[in-house]
Amino acid sequence: QVQVVESGGGLVQAGGSLRLSCAASGRTFSSYAMGWFRQAPGKEREFVAVISWSGGNTYYADSVKGRFTISRDNAKNTVYLQMNSLKPEDTAFYYCAADLNPPLSNYYDDYEYWGQGTQVTVSS
């Protein structure tokens, strides 16, 4: 079992920045990949970014590449999503998830454990 809790969402103006945090517990944090997904009202959940267990490999959705950065601190059992140059279309509920099985995936069904999510709203 892995427990996942997100924090750091909020309201920001377009062009601004936010950093989301995701704390995980229950299994050795440094043994599995972590991903971020988001879901806007009326839309399907979409992949945002993923980071390998060591932090050595990361992948991003094209829509956020160059603006968002995923990172992790295995000593703190935490993964982060730094979001810069935010756009109104980034408005969504953001979810953190744990993927215990390789390879790295951008498919939500491959992730076994999910947090409750945190709301990010970007005003124009």
C-alpha atoms as an extended CHARMM CRD file, in Angstrom:
* protein
*
       124  EXT
         1         1  GLN       CA              0.0000000000        0.0000000000        0.0000000000  PROA      1               0.0000000000
         2         2  VAL       CA              1.0850000000        3.5460000000       -0.7830000000  PROA      2               0.0000000000
         3         3  GLN       CA             -0.6050000000        6.6540000000        0.5620000000  PROA      3               0.0000000000
         4         4  VAL       CA             -0.3160000000        9.7740000000       -1.5590000000  PROA      4               0.0000000000
         5         5  VAL       CA             -1.2270000000       13.3230000000       -0.5180000000  PROA      5               0.0000000000
         6         6  GLU       CA             -0.9800000000       16.3880000000       -2.7540000000  PROA      6               0.0000000000
         7         7  SER       CA             -0.7030000000       20.0100000000       -1.6660000000  PROA      7               0.0000000000
         8         8  GLY       CA              0.1380000000       23.4060000000       -3.0800000000  PROA      8               0.0000000000
         9         9  GLY       CA             -2.7430000000       24.1360000000       -5.4200000000  PROA      9               0.0000000000
        10        10  GLY       CA             -4.4490000000       27.4960000000       -5.5750000000  PROA      10              0.0000000000
        11        11  LEU       CA             -5.4410000000       30.4770000000       -7.6760000000  PROA      11              0.0000000000
        12        12  VAL       CA             -2.8120000000       32.2570000000       -9.7680000000  PROA      12              0.0000000000
        13        13  GLN       CA             -2.8260000000       34.7390000000      -12.6120000000  PROA      13              0.0000000000
        14        14  ALA       CA             -1.7520000000       33.7700000000      -16.0840000000  PROA      14              0.0000000000
        15        15  GLY       CA              2.0150000000       33.8950000000      -16.3830000000  PROA      15              0.0000000000
        16        16  GLY       CA              2.4690000000       33.0820000000      -12.7270000000  PROA      16              0.0000000000
        17        17  SER       CA              3.9450000000       30.0600000000      -10.9720000000  PROA      17              0.0000000000
        18        18  LEU       CA              2.9010000000       27.4120000000       -8.5000000000  PROA      18              0.0000000000
        19        19  ARG       CA              4.6910000000       24.4550000000       -6.9640000000  PROA      19              0.0000000000
        20        20  LEU       CA              2.7390000000       21.3310000000       -6.1410000000  PROA      20              0.0000000000
        21        21  SER       CA              4.0100000000       18.8190000000       -3.6240000000  PROA      21              0.0000000000
        22        22  CYS       CA              3.1260000000       15.1820000000       -3.2100000000  PROA      22              0.0000000000
        23        23  ALA       CA              4.0460000000       13.2100000000       -0.1060000000  PROA      23              0.0000000000
        24        24  ALA       CA              4.0210000000        9.4350000000       -0.2820000000  PROA      24              0.0000000000
        25        25  SER       CA              4.2240000000        6.8370000000        2.4460000000  PROA      25              0.0000000000
        26        26  GLY       CA              3.7650000000        3.1490000000        2.9980000000  PROA      26              0.0000000000
        27        27  ARG       CA              6.5130000000        1.6570000000        0.8330000000  PROA      27              0.0000000000
        28        28  THR       CA             10.1050000000        2.5130000000        0.0730000000  PROA      28              0.0000000000
        29        29  PHE       CA              9.6370000000        5.7720000000       -1.8200000000  PROA      29              0.0000000000
        30        30  SER       CA             12.8480000000        5.4490000000       -3.7890000000  PROA      30              0.0000000000
        31        31  SER       CA             11.7110000000        2.1800000000       -5.3720000000  PROA      31              0.0000000000
        32        32  TYR       CA              8.9530000000        3.4540000000       -7.6630000000  PROA      32              0.0000000000
        33        33  ALA       CA              8.1100000000        6.0900000000      -10.2270000000  PROA      33              0.0000000000
        34        34  MET       CA              5.7830000000        8.9950000000       -9.5550000000  PROA      34              0.0000000000
        35        35  GLY       CA              3.5660000000       10.8340000000      -11.9710000000  PROA      35              0.0000000000
        36        36  TRP       CA              1.3360000000       13.8660000000      -12.1880000000  PROA      36              0.0000000000
        37        37  PHE       CA             -1.9580000000       13.9250000000      -14.0400000000  PROA      37              0.0000000000
        38        38  ARG       CA             -4.6690000000       16.5430000000      -14.3550000000  PROA      38              0.0000000000
        39        39  GLN       CA             -8.3470000000       16.6460000000      -15.1280000000  PROA      39              0.0000000000
        40        40  ALA       CA            -10.3310000000       19.6650000000      -16.1950000000  PROA      40              0.0000000000
        41        41  PRO       CA            -14.1360000000       19.8030000000      -15.9460000000  PROA      41              0.0000000000
        42        42  GLY       CA            -15.7400000000       17.7870000000      -18.7020000000  PROA      42              0.0000000000
        43        43  LYS       CA            -12.4370000000       16.3720000000      -19.8890000000  PROA      43              0.0000000000
        44        44  GLU       CA            -10.5980000000       13.1160000000      -19.4180000000  PROA      44              0.0000000000
        45        45  ARG       CA             -7.6920000000       12.7700000000      -17.0390000000  PROA      45              0.0000000000
        46        46  GLU       CA             -4.4770000000       13.5600000000      -18.8800000000  PROA      46              0.0000000000
        47        47  PHE       CA             -0.8350000000       12.8580000000      -18.2910000000  PROA      47              0.0000000000
        48        48  VAL       CA              1.3740000000       15.7600000000      -17.2060000000  PROA      48              0.0000000000
        49        49  ALA       CA              4.7540000000       14.3700000000      -16.1510000000  PROA      49              0.0000000000
        50        50  VAL       CA              6.5120000000       11.3370000000      -14.7040000000  PROA      50              0.0000000000
        51        51  ILE       CA              9.7890000000       10.8230000000      -12.8750000000  PROA      51              0.0000000000
        52        52  SER       CA             11.7060000000        7.5990000000      -12.3630000000  PROA      52              0.0000000000
        53        53  TRP       CA             12.5240000000        6.1850000000       -8.9330000000  PROA      53              0.0000000000
        54        54  SER       CA             16.0000000000        7.7450000000       -8.9640000000  PROA      54              0.0000000000
        55        55  GLY       CA             14.9450000000       11.0180000000      -10.5430000000  PROA      55              0.0000000000
        56        56  GLY       CA             17.2440000000       10.3250000000      -13.4530000000  PROA      56              0.0000000000
        57        57  ASN       CA             14.5180000000       10.0960000000      -16.0610000000  PROA      57              0.0000000000
        58        58  THR       CA             11.6210000000       12.4420000000      -16.6270000000  PROA      58              0.0000000000
        59        59  TYR       CA              8.9760000000       12.7890000000      -19.3250000000  PROA      59              0.0000000000
        60        60  TYR       CA              6.4470000000       15.4940000000      -19.9910000000  PROA      60              0.0000000000
        61        61  ALA       CA              3.3020000000       16.0430000000      -21.9590000000  PROA      61              0.0000000000
        62        62  ASP       CA              3.9410000000       18.2880000000      -24.9330000000  PROA      62              0.0000000000
        63        63  SER       CA              1.4950000000       20.8240000000      -23.5300000000  PROA      63              0.0000000000
        64        64  VAL       CA              3.6750000000       21.4870000000      -20.4620000000  PROA      64              0.0000000000
        65        65  LYS       CA              7.1680000000       20.8230000000      -21.7890000000  PROA      65              0.0000000000
        66        66  GLY       CA              9.4690000000       23.7470000000      -21.0850000000  PROA      66              0.0000000000
        67        67  ARG       CA              7.1040000000       25.2250000000      -18.4900000000  PROA      67              0.0000000000
        68        68  PHE       CA              6.7130000000       22.4790000000      -15.8780000000  PROA      68              0.0000000000
        69        69  THR       CA              9.4390000000       20.6150000000      -14.0290000000  PROA      69              0.0000000000
        70        70  ILE       CA              8.9770000000       17.4090000000      -12.0560000000  PROA      70              0.0000000000
        71        71  SER       CA             11.4790000000       16.5150000000       -9.3600000000  PROA      71              0.0000000000
        72        72  ARG       CA             11.7240000000       14.3490000000       -6.2760000000  PROA      72              0.0000000000
        73        73  ASP       CA             13.4650000000       14.2780000000       -2.9360000000  PROA      73              0.0000000000
        74        74  ASN       CA             13.7310000000       10.6710000000       -1.8370000000  PROA      74              0.0000000000
        75        75  ALA       CA             14.9840000000       11.6910000000        1.5890000000  PROA      75              0.0000000000
        76        76  LYS       CA             11.6790000000       13.5240000000        2.1450000000  PROA      76              0.0000000000
        77        77  ASN       CA              9.4740000000       11.0170000000        0.3070000000  PROA      77              0.0000000000
        78        78  THR       CA              8.1660000000       13.8760000000       -1.7840000000  PROA      78              0.0000000000
        79        79  VAL       CA              7.7390000000       14.6480000000       -5.4560000000  PROA      79              0.0000000000
        80        80  TYR       CA              7.2440000000       18.1630000000       -6.7810000000  PROA      80              0.0000000000
        81        81  LEU       CA              5.7410000000       19.7890000000       -9.8230000000  PROA      81              0.0000000000
        82        82  GLN       CA              7.0610000000       23.2760000000      -10.4700000000  PROA      82              0.0000000000
        83        83  MET       CA              4.6880000000       25.0460000000      -12.8250000000  PROA      83              0.0000000000
        84        84  ASN       CA              5.8340000000       28.2610000000      -14.5180000000  PROA      84              0.0000000000
        85        85  SER       CA              4.2900000000       30.4720000000      -17.1890000000  PROA      85              0.0000000000
        86        86  LEU       CA              0.8760000000       29.1550000000      -16.2650000000  PROA      86              0.0000000000
        87        87  LYS       CA             -1.9590000000       29.4990000000      -18.7380000000  PROA      87              0.0000000000
        88        88  PRO       CA             -5.7300000000       29.4610000000      -18.2140000000  PROA      88              0.0000000000
        89        89  GLU       CA             -5.8240000000       26.1060000000      -20.0030000000  PROA      89              0.0000000000
        90        90  ASP       CA             -3.6970000000       24.6560000000      -17.1850000000  PROA      90              0.0000000000
        91        91  THR       CA             -6.7010000000       25.0190000000      -14.8980000000  PROA      91              0.0000000000
        92        92  ALA       CA             -7.5600000000       21.5510000000      -13.6000000000  PROA      92              0.0000000000
        93        93  PHE       CA             -7.5420000000       19.2270000000      -10.6610000000  PROA      93              0.0000000000
        94        94  TYR       CA             -3.9920000000       17.8890000000      -10.3590000000  PROA      94              0.0000000000
        95        95  TYR       CA             -3.3600000000       14.3550000000       -9.1490000000  PROA      95              0.0000000000
        96        96  CYS       CA             -0.1950000000       12.6400000000       -8.0080000000  PROA      96              0.0000000000
        97        97  ALA       CA              0.1390000000        8.9030000000       -8.4840000000  PROA      97              0.0000000000
        98        98  ALA       CA              2.5620000000        6.0690000000       -7.8030000000  PROA      98              0.0000000000
        99        99  ASP       CA              3.5610000000        3.5290000000      -10.4390000000  PROA      99              0.0000000000
       100       100  LEU       CA              5.1840000000        0.5080000000       -8.8090000000  PROA      100             0.0000000000
       101       101  ASN       CA              6.0050000000       -1.3230000000      -12.0320000000  PROA      101             0.0000000000
       102       102  PRO       CA              8.3700000000       -0.3200000000      -14.8340000000  PROA      102             0.0000000000
       103       103  PRO       CA              8.6500000000        1.0090000000      -17.4690000000  PROA      103             0.0000000000
       104       104  LEU       CA              7.7270000000        4.6650000000      -17.0410000000  PROA      104             0.0000000000
       105       105  SER       CA              4.2170000000        5.2670000000      -18.2240000000  PROA      105             0.0000000000
       106       106  ASN       CA              2.0130000000        8.1430000000      -19.3440000000  PROA      106             0.0000000000
       107       107  TYR       CA             -1.1260000000        5.9810000000      -19.0750000000  PROA      107             0.0000000000
       108       108  TYR       CA             -3.2080000000        6.5950000000      -15.9710000000  PROA      108             0.0000000000
       109       109  ASP       CA             -4.2890000000        2.9540000000      -15.7120000000  PROA      109             0.0000000000
       110       110  ASP       CA             -0.7100000000        1.8870000000      -15.0590000000  PROA      110             0.0000000000
       111       111  TYR       CA             -0.6390000000        3.8210000000      -11.7860000000  PROA      111             0.0000000000
       112       112  GLU       CA             -1.7070000000        1.8710000000       -8.7320000000  PROA      112             0.0000000000
       113       113  TYR       CA             -2.0670000000        4.5290000000       -6.0530000000  PROA      113             0.0000000000
       114       114  TRP       CA             -3.5720000000        8.0020000000       -6.3120000000  PROA      114             0.0000000000
       115       115  GLY       CA             -3.9790000000       11.0320000000       -4.1400000000  PROA      115             0.0000000000
       116       116  GLN       CA             -7.1610000000       13.0310000000       -3.7180000000  PROA      116             0.0000000000
       117       117  GLY       CA             -5.9190000000       15.8290000000       -5.9270000000  PROA      117             0.0000000000
       118       118  THR       CA             -5.4370000000       19.5550000000       -5.5840000000  PROA      118             0.0000000000
       119       119  GLN       CA             -7.1450000000       22.3270000000       -7.5420000000  PROA      119             0.0000000000
       120       120  VAL       CA             -5.1230000000       24.6830000000       -9.7190000000  PROA      120             0.0000000000
       121       121  THR       CA             -6.9440000000       27.6650000000      -11.1900000000  PROA      121             0.0000000000
       122       122  VAL       CA             -5.2490000000       30.0800000000      -13.5780000000  PROA      122             0.0000000000
       123       123  SER       CA             -7.0750000000       33.3170000000      -14.2290000000  PROA      123             0.0000000000
       124       124  SER       CA             -6.6560000000       35.3030000000      -17.4370000000  PROA      124             0.0000000000
